[in-house]
mmCIF file of C-alpha atoms and ligand atoms in Angstrom:
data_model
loop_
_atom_site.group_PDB
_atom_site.id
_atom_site.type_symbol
_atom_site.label_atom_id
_atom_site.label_comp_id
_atom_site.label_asym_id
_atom_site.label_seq_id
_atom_site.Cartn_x
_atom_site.Cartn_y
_atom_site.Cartn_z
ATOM 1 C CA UNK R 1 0.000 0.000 0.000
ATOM 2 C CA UNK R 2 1.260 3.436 -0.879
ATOM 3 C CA UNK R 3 -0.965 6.289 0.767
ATOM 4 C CA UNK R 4 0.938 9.300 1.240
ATOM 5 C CA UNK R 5 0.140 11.823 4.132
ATOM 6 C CA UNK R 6 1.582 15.461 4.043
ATOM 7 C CA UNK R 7 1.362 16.820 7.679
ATOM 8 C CA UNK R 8 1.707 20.473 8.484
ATOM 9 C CA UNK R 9 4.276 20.384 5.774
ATOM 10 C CA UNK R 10 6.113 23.885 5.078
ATOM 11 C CA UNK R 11 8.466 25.551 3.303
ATOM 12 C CA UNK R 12 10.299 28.514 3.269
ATOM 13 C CA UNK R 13 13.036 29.077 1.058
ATOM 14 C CA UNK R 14 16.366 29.983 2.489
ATOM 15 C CA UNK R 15 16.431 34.230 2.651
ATOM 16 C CA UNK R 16 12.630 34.223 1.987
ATOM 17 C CA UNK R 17 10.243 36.041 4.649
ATOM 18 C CA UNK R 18 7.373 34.381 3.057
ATOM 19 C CA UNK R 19 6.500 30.413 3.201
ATOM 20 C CA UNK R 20 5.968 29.231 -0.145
ATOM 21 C CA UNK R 21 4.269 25.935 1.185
ATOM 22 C CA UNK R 22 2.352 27.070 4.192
ATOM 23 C CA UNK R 23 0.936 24.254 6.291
ATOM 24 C CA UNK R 24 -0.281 21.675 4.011
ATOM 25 C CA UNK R 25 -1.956 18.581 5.053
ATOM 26 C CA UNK R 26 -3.485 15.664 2.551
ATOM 27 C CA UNK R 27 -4.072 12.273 2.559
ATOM 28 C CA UNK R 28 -3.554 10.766 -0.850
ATOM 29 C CA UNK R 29 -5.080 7.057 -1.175
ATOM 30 C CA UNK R 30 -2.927 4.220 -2.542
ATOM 31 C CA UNK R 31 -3.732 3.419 -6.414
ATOM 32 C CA UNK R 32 -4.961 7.023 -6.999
ATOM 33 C CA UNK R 33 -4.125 9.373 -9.371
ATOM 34 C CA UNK R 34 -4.111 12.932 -7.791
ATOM 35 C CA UNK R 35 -3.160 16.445 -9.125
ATOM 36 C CA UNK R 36 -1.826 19.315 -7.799
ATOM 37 C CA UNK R 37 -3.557 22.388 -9.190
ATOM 38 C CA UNK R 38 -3.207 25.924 -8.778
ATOM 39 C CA UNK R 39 -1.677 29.362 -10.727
ATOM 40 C CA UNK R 40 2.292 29.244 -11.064
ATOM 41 C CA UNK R 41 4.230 29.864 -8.455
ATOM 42 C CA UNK R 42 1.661 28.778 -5.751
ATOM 43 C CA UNK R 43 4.198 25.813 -4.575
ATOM 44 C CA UNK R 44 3.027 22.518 -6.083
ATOM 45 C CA UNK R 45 6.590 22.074 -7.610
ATOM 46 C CA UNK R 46 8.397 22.470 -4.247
ATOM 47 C CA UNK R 47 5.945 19.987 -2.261
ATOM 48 C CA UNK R 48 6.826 17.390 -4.967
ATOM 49 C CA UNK R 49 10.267 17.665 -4.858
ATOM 50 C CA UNK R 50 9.879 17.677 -0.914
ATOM 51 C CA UNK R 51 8.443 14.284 -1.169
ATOM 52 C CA UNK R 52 10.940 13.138 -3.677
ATOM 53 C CA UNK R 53 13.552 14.343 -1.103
ATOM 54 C CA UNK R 54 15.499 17.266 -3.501
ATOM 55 C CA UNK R 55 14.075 19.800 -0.628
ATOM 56 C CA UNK R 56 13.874 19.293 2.897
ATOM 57 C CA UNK R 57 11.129 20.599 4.296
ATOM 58 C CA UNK R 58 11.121 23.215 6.676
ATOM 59 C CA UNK R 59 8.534 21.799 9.560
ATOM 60 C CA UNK R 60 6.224 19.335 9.011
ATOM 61 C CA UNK R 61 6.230 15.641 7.837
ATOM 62 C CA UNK R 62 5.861 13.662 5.186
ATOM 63 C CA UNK R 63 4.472 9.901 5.275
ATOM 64 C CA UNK R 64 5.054 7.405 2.135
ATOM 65 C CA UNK R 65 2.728 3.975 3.169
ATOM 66 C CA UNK R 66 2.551 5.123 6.838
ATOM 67 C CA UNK R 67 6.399 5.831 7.723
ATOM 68 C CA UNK R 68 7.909 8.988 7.455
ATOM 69 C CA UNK R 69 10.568 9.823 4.286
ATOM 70 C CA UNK R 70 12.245 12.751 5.340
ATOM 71 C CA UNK R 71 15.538 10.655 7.198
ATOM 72 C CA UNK R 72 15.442 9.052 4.210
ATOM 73 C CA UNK R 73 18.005 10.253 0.822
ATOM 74 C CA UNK R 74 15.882 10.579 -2.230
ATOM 75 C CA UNK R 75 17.359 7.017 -4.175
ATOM 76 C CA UNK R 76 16.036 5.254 -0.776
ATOM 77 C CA UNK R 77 12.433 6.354 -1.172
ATOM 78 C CA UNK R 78 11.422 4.405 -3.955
ATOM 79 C CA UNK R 79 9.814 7.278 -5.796
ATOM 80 C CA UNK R 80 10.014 9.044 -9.389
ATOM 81 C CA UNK R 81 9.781 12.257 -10.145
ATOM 82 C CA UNK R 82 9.518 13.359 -13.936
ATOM 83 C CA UNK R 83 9.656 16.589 -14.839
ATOM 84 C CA UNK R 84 8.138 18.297 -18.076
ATOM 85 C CA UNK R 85 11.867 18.247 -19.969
ATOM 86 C CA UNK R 86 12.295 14.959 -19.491
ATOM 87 C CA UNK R 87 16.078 14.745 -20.483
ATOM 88 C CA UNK R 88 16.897 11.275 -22.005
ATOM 89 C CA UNK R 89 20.239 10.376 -22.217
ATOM 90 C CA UNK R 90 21.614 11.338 -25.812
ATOM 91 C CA UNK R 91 24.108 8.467 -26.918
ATOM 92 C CA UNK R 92 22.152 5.910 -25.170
ATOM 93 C CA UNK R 93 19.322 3.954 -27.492
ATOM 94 C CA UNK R 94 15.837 3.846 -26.317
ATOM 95 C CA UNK R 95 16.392 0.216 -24.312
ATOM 96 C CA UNK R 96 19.722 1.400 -22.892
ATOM 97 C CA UNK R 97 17.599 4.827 -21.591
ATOM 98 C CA UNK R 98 14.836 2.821 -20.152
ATOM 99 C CA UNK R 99 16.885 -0.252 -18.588
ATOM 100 C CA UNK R 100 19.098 2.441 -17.027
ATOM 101 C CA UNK R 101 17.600 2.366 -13.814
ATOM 102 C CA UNK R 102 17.783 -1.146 -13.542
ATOM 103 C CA UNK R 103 21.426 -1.627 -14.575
ATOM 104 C CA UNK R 104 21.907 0.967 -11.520
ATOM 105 C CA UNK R 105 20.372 -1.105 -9.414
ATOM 106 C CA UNK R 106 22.521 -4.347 -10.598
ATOM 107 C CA UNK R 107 19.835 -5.868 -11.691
ATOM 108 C CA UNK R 108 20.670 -9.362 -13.804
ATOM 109 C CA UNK R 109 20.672 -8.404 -17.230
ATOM 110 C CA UNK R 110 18.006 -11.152 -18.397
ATOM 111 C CA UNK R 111 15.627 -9.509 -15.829
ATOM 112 C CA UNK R 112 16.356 -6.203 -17.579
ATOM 113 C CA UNK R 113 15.697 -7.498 -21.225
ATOM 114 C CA UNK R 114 12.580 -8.782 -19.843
ATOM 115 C CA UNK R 115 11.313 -5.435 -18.163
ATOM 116 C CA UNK R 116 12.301 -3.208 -20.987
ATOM 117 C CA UNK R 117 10.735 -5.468 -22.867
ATOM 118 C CA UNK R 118 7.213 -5.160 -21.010
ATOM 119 C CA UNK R 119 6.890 -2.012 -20.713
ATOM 120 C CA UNK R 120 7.963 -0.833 -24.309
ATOM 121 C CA UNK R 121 5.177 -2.995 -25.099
ATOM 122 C CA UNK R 122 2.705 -1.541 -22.630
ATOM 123 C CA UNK R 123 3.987 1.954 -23.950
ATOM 124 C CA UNK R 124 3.518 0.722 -27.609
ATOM 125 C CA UNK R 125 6.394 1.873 -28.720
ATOM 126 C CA UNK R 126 8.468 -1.747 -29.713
ATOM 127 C CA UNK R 127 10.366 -1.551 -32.695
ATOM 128 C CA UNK R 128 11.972 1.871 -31.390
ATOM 129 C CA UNK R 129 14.980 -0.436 -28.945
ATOM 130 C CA UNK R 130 17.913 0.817 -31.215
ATOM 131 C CA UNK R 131 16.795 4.463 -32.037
ATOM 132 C CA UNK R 132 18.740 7.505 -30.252
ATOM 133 C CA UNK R 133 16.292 9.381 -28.719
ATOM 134 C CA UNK R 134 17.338 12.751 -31.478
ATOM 135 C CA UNK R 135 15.844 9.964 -34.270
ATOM 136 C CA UNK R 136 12.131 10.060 -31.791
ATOM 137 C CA UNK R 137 8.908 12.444 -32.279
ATOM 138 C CA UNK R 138 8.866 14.694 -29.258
ATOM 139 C CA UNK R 139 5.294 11.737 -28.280
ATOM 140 C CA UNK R 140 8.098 9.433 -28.596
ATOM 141 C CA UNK R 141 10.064 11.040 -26.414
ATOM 142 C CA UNK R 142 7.768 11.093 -23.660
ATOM 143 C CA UNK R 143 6.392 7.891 -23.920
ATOM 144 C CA UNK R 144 10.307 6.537 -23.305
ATOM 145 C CA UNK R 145 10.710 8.730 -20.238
ATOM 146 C CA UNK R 146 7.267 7.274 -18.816
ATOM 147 C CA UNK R 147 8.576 3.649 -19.655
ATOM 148 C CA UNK R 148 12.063 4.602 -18.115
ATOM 149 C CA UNK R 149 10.025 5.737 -14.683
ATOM 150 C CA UNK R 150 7.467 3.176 -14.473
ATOM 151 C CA UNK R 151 9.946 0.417 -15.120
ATOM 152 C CA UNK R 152 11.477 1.011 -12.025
ATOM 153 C CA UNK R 153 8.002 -0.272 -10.482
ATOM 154 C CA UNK R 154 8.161 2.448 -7.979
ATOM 155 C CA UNK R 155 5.635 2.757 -5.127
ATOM 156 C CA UNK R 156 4.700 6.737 -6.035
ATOM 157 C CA UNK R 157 5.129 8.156 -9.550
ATOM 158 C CA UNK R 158 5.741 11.904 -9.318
ATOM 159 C CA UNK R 159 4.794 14.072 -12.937
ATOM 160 C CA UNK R 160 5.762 17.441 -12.826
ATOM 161 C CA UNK R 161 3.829 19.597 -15.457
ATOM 162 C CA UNK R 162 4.247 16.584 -17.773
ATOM 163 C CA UNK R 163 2.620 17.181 -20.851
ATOM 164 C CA UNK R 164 3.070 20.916 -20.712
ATOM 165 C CA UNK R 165 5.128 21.337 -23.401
ATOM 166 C CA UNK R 166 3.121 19.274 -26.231
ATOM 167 C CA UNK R 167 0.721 20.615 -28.757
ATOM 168 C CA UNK R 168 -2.870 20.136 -28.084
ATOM 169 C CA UNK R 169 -3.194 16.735 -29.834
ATOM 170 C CA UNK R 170 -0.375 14.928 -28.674
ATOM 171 C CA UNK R 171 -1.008 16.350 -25.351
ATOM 172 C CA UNK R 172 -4.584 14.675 -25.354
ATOM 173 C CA UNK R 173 -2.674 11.457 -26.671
ATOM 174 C CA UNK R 174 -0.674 11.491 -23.666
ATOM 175 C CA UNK R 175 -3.114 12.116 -21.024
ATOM 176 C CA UNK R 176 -5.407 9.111 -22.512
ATOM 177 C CA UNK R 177 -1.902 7.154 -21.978
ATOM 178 C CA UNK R 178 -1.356 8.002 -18.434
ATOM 179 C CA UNK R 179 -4.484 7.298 -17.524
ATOM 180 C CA UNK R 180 -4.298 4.046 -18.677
ATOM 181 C CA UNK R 181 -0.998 3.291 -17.805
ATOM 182 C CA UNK R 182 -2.859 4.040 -14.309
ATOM 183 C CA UNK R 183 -5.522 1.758 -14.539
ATOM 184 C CA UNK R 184 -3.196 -1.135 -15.837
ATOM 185 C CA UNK R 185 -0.024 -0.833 -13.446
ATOM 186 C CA UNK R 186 -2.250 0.426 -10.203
ATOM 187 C CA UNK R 187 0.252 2.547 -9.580
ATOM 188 C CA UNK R 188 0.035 5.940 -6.662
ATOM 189 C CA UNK R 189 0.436 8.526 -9.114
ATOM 190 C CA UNK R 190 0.588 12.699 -8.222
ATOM 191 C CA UNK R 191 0.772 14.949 -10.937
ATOM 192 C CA UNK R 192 1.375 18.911 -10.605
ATOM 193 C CA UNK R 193 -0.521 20.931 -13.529
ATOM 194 C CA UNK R 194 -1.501 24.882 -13.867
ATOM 195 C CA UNK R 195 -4.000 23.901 -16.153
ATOM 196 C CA UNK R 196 -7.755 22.948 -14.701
ATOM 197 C CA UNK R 197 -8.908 20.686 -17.584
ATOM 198 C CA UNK R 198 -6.350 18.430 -17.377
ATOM 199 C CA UNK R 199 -6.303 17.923 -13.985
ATOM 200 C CA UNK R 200 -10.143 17.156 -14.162
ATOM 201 C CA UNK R 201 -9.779 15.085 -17.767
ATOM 202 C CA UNK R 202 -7.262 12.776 -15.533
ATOM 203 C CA UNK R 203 -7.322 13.195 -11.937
ATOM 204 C CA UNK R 204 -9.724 10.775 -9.569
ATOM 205 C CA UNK R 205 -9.515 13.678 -6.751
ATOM 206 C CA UNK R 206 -7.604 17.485 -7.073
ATOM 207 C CA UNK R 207 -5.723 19.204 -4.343
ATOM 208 C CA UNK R 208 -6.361 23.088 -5.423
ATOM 209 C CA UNK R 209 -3.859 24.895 -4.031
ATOM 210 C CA UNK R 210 -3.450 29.096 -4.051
ATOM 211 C CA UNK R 211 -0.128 30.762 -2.395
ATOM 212 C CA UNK R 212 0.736 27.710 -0.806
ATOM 213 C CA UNK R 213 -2.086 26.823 0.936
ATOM 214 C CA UNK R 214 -4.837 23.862 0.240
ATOM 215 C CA UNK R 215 -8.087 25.392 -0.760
ATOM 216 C CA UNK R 216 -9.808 22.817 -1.383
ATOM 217 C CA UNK R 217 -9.165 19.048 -1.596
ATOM 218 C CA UNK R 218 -11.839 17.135 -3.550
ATOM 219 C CA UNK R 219 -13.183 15.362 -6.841
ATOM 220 C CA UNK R 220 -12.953 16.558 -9.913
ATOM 221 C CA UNK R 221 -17.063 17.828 -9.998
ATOM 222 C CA UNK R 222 -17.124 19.061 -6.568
ATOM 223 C CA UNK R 223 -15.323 22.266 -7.831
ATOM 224 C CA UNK R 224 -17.880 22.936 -10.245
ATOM 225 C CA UNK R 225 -20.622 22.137 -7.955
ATOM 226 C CA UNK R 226 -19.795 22.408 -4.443
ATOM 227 C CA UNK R 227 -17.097 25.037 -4.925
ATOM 228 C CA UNK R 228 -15.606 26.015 -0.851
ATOM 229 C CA UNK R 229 -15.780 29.992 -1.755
ATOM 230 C CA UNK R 230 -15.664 32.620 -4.800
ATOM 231 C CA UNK R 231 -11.843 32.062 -5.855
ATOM 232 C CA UNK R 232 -11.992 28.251 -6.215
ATOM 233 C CA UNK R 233 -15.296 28.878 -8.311
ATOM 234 C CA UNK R 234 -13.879 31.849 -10.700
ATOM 235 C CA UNK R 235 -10.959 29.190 -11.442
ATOM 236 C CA UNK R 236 -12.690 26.794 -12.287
ATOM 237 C CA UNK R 237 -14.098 29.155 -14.462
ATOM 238 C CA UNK R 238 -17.588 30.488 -12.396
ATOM 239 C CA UNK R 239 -19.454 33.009 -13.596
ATOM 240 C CA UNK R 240 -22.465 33.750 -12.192
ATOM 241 C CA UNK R 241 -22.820 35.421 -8.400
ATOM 242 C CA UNK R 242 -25.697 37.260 -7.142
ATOM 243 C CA UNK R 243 -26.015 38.455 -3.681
ATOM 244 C CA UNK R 244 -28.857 37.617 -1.473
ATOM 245 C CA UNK R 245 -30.310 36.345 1.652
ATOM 246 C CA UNK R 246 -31.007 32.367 2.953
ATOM 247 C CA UNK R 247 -34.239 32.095 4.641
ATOM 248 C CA UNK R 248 -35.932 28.694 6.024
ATOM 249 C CA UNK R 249 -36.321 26.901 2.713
ATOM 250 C CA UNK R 250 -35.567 28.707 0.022
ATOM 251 C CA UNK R 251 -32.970 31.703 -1.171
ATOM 252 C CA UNK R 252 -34.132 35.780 -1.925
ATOM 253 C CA UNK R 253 -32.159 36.989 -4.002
ATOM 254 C CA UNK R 254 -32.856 39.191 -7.550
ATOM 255 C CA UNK R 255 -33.946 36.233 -9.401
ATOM 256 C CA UNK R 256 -36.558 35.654 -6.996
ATOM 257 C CA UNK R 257 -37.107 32.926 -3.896
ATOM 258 C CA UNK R 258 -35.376 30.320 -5.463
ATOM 259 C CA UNK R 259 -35.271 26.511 -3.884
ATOM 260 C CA UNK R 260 -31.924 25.135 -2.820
ATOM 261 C CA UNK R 261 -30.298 21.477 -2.371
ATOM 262 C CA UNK R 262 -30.842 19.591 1.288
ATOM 263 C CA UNK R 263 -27.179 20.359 1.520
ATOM 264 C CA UNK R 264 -27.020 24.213 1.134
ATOM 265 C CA UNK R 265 -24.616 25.677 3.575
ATOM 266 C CA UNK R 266 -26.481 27.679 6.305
ATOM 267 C CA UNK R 267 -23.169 30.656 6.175
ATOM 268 C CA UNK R 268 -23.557 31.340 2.378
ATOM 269 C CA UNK R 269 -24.851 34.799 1.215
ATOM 270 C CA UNK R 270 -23.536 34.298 -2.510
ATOM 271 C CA UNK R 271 -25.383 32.082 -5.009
ATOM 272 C CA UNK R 272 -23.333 30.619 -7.822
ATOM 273 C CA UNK R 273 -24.599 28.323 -10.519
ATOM 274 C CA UNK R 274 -22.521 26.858 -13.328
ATOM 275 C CA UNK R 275 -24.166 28.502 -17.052
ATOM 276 C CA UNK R 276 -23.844 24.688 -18.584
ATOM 277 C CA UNK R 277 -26.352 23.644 -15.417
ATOM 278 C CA UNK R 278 -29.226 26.092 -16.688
ATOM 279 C CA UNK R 279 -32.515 25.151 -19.080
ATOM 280 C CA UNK R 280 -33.697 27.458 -21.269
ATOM 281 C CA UNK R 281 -37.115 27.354 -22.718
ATOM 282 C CA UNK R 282 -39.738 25.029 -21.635
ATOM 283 C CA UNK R 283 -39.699 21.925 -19.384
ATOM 284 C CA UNK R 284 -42.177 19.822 -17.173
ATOM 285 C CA UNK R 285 -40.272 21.530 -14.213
ATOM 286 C CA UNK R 286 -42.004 24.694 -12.728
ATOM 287 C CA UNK R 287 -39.303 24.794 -9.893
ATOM 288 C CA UNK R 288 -37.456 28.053 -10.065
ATOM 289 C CA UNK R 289 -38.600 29.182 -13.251
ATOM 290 C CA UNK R 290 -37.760 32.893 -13.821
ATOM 291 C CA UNK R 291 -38.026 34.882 -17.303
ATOM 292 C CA UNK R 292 -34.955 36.544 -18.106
ATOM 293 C CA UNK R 293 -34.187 39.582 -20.864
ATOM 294 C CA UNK R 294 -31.455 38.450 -23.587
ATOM 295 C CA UNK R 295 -29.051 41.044 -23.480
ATOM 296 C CA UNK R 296 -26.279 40.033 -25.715
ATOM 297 C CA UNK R 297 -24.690 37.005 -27.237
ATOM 298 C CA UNK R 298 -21.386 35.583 -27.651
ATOM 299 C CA UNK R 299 -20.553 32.572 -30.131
ATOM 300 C CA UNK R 300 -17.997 30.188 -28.659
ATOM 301 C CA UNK R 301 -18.131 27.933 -31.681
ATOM 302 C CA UNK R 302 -19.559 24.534 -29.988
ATOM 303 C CA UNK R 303 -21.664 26.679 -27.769
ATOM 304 C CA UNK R 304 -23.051 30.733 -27.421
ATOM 305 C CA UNK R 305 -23.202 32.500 -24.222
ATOM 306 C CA UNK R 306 -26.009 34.077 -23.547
ATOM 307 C CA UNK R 307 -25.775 36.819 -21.169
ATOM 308 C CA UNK R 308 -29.152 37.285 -19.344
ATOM 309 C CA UNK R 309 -30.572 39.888 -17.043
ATOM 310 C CA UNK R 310 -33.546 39.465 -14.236
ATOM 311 C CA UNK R 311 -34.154 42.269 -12.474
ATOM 312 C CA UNK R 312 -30.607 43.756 -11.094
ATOM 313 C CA UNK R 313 -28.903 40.600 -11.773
ATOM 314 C CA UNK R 314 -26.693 39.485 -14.632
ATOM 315 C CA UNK R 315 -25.984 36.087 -15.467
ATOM 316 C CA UNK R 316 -24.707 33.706 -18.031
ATOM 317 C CA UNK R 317 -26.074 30.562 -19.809
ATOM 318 C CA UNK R 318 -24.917 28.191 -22.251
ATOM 319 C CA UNK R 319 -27.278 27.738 -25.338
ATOM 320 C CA UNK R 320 -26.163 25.284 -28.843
ATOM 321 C CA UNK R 321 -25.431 27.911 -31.159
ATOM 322 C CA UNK R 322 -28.112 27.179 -33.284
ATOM 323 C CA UNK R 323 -31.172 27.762 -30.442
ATOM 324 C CA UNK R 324 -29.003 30.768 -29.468
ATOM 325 C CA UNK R 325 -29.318 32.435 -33.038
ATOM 326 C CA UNK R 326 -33.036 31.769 -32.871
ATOM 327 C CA UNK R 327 -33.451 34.117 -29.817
ATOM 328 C CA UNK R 328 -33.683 37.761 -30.394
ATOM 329 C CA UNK R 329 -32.015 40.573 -28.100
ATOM 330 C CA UNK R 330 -34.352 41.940 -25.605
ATOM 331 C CA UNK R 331 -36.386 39.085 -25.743
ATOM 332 C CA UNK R 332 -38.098 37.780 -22.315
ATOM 333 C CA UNK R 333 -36.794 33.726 -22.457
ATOM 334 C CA UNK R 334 -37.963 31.391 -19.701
ATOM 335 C CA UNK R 335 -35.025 30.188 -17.562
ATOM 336 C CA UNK R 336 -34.833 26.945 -15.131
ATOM 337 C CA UNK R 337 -32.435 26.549 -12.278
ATOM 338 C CA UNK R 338 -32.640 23.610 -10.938
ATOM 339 C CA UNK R 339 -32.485 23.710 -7.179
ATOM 340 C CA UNK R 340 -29.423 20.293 -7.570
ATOM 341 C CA UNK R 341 -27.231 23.333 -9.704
ATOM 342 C CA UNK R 342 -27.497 26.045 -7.211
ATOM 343 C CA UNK R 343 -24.969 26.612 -4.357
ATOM 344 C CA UNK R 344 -24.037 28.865 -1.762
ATOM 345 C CA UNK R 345 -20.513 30.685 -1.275
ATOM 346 C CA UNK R 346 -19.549 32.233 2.283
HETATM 347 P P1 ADP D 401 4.641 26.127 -8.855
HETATM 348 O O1 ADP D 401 5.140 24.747 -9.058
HETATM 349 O O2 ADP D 401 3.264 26.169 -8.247
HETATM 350 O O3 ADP D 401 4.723 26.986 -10.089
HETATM 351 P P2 ADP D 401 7.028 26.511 -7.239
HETATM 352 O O4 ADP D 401 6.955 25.517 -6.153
HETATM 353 O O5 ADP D 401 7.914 26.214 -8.404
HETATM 354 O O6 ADP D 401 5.540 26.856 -7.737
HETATM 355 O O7 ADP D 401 7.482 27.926 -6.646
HETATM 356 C C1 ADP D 401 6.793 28.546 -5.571
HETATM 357 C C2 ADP D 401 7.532 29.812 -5.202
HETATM 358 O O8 ADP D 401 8.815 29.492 -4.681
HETATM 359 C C3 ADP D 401 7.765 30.755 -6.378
HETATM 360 O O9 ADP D 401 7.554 32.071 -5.945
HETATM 361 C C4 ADP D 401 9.221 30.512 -6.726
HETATM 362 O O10 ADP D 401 9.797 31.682 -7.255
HETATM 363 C C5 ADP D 401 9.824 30.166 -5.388
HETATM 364 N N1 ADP D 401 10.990 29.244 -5.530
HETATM 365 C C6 ADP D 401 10.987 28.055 -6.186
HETATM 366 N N2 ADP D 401 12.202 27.449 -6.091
HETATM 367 C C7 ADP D 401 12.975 28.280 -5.348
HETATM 368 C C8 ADP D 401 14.344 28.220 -4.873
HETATM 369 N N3 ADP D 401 15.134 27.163 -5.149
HETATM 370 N N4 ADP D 401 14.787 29.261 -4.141
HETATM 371 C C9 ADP D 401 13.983 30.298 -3.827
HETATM 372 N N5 ADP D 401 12.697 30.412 -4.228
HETATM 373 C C10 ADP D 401 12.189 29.425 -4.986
#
């Protein structure tokens, strides 16, 4: 079993008057595949490398399958870091690169043959053995530096800003492959990404992080729909707040007395809503129907924002582009929130 467990951990850099990791604590379940979100600069590189052991933290601990690390020097810890240049070596093939490890570790060199072996095949990429890695596609390249980590069977995988440097498609390629290599190998996996779609397109749970601290530590939908306050929910892109006032059982606010989910937090005075969660035009619902004014448009190209207005309030909704060109500005449409899509913010 490989859990990890960051307690307290923090870090301030030698000279610096400000931590850069400022009391973190997570639990990370063995067999998961977690990511480490937040703007640059808010610390998710230097709490990997602190679990890889290249930093020493300055208080705090750090548990790898219930024992702490942190007396231990990185090659004892039986974790890989990769980082987003992955440098191979230049003048060795693509076998010699990925058996490296092994040979290292005096490994028999049968056993090596037969691990290279493996994993080029679960990497699909046999046939490359004798190619330098200047003859690979820069795909190529990355799927050797995965093979070269995971065929050191290690008990974490570390991926720092991995893909960050492909183009779009090969980036997509790569995710699909990680995630996969995930499900197949079982393997504790913690990647560090700026970028919110990948880290919900892969991860099974995200730990958002903003100026070294954990904002919120959760799956992948919970930050669209059960966002902890306004910053998590404007990055994960969130639009729409409107002010207002929780009564009994329902919500006053400009859009009216609107019903909320069983689980609406009694503290919240800000209602969000994602604009993907709201129906326009008719439906058998007549909970929280409102009629809003169409105030403007903006094509997206597989979708149009509609930007609506009820009273004081503005807010935004998702439309297909062709119902959206049907609409006409200054038009009164009939708008459904259902009460599961609402949420409050402190
Ligand atoms: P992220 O991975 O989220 O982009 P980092 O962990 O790389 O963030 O950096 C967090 C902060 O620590 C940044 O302000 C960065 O400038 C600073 N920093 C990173 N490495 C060092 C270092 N070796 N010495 C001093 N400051 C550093």
């Amino acid at each position: 079993m490989t859990e990890v467990a960051l307690r307290n951990l923090c870090k301030t850099y030698p000279g610096a008057d400000k931590a850069v990791v400022d009391d973190i604590s997570l639990h990370i379940k063995s067999g998961s595949l977690t990511a480490l979100l937040g703007p640059s600069g808010s610390g998710k590189s230097t709490i990997l490398k602190m679990i890889a052991g290249l930093l020493f933290p300055t208080s705090g601990d750090i548990l790898v399958g219930g024992h702490s690390v942190l007396s231990l020097p990185p090659e004892k810890r039986d974790i890989v870091l990769i980082f987003q240049d992955n440098l191979l070596f230049p003048y060795l093939s693509v076998a010699e690169n990925i058996g490296f490890g092994l040979r290292m570790r005096r490994r028999p060199k049968a056993e090596i043959a037969d691990a290279v072996h493996a994993i080029m095949n679960l990497m699909q990429i046999r046939g490359l053995e004798k190619r330098k890695p200047f003859e690979l596609s820069g795909g190529q390249q990355q799927r050797v530096a995965l093979a070269r980590a995971l065929v050191l069977r290690p008990r974490l995988l570390l991926l720092d800003e991995p893909f960050s440097n492909l183009d779009a498609s090969l980036r997509l390629e790569m995710q699909s492959l990680l995630k996969e290599l995930h499900r197949e190998t079982g393997t504790t996996m913690l990647f560090v990404t700026h970028d919110q779609s990948e880290a919900v397109r892969l991860a099974d749970r995200i730990a958002l992080i903003f100026h070294g601290q954990l904002r919120q530590y959760d799956a992948p939908d919970a930050f669209y729909n059960r966002p902890h306050d306004r910053s998590v929910a404007e990055f994960f892109g969130g639009r729409n707040f409107i002010d207002g006032t929780l009564k009994e059982d329902h919500f006053e606010c400009a859009l009216g007395h609107l019903k909320m989910p069983a689980d609406t937090p009694s503290h919240g005075s800000i209602l969000t809503f994602r604009p993907e969660n709201i129906i326009i035009g008719e439906t058998s619902s007549a909970t929280n129907r409102i009629t809003a004014i169409l105030e403007g448009r903006q094509f997206l190209g597989e979708r149009t924002i509609l930007h609506l207005r009820c009273g004081p309030a503005m807010f935004e909704a998702y439309s297909s582009p062709l119902a959206a060109a049907s609409y006409v500005i200054g038009q009164p449409l009939s708008v459904c929130l259902p009460p599961d899509s609402l949420w409050l913010l402190p």
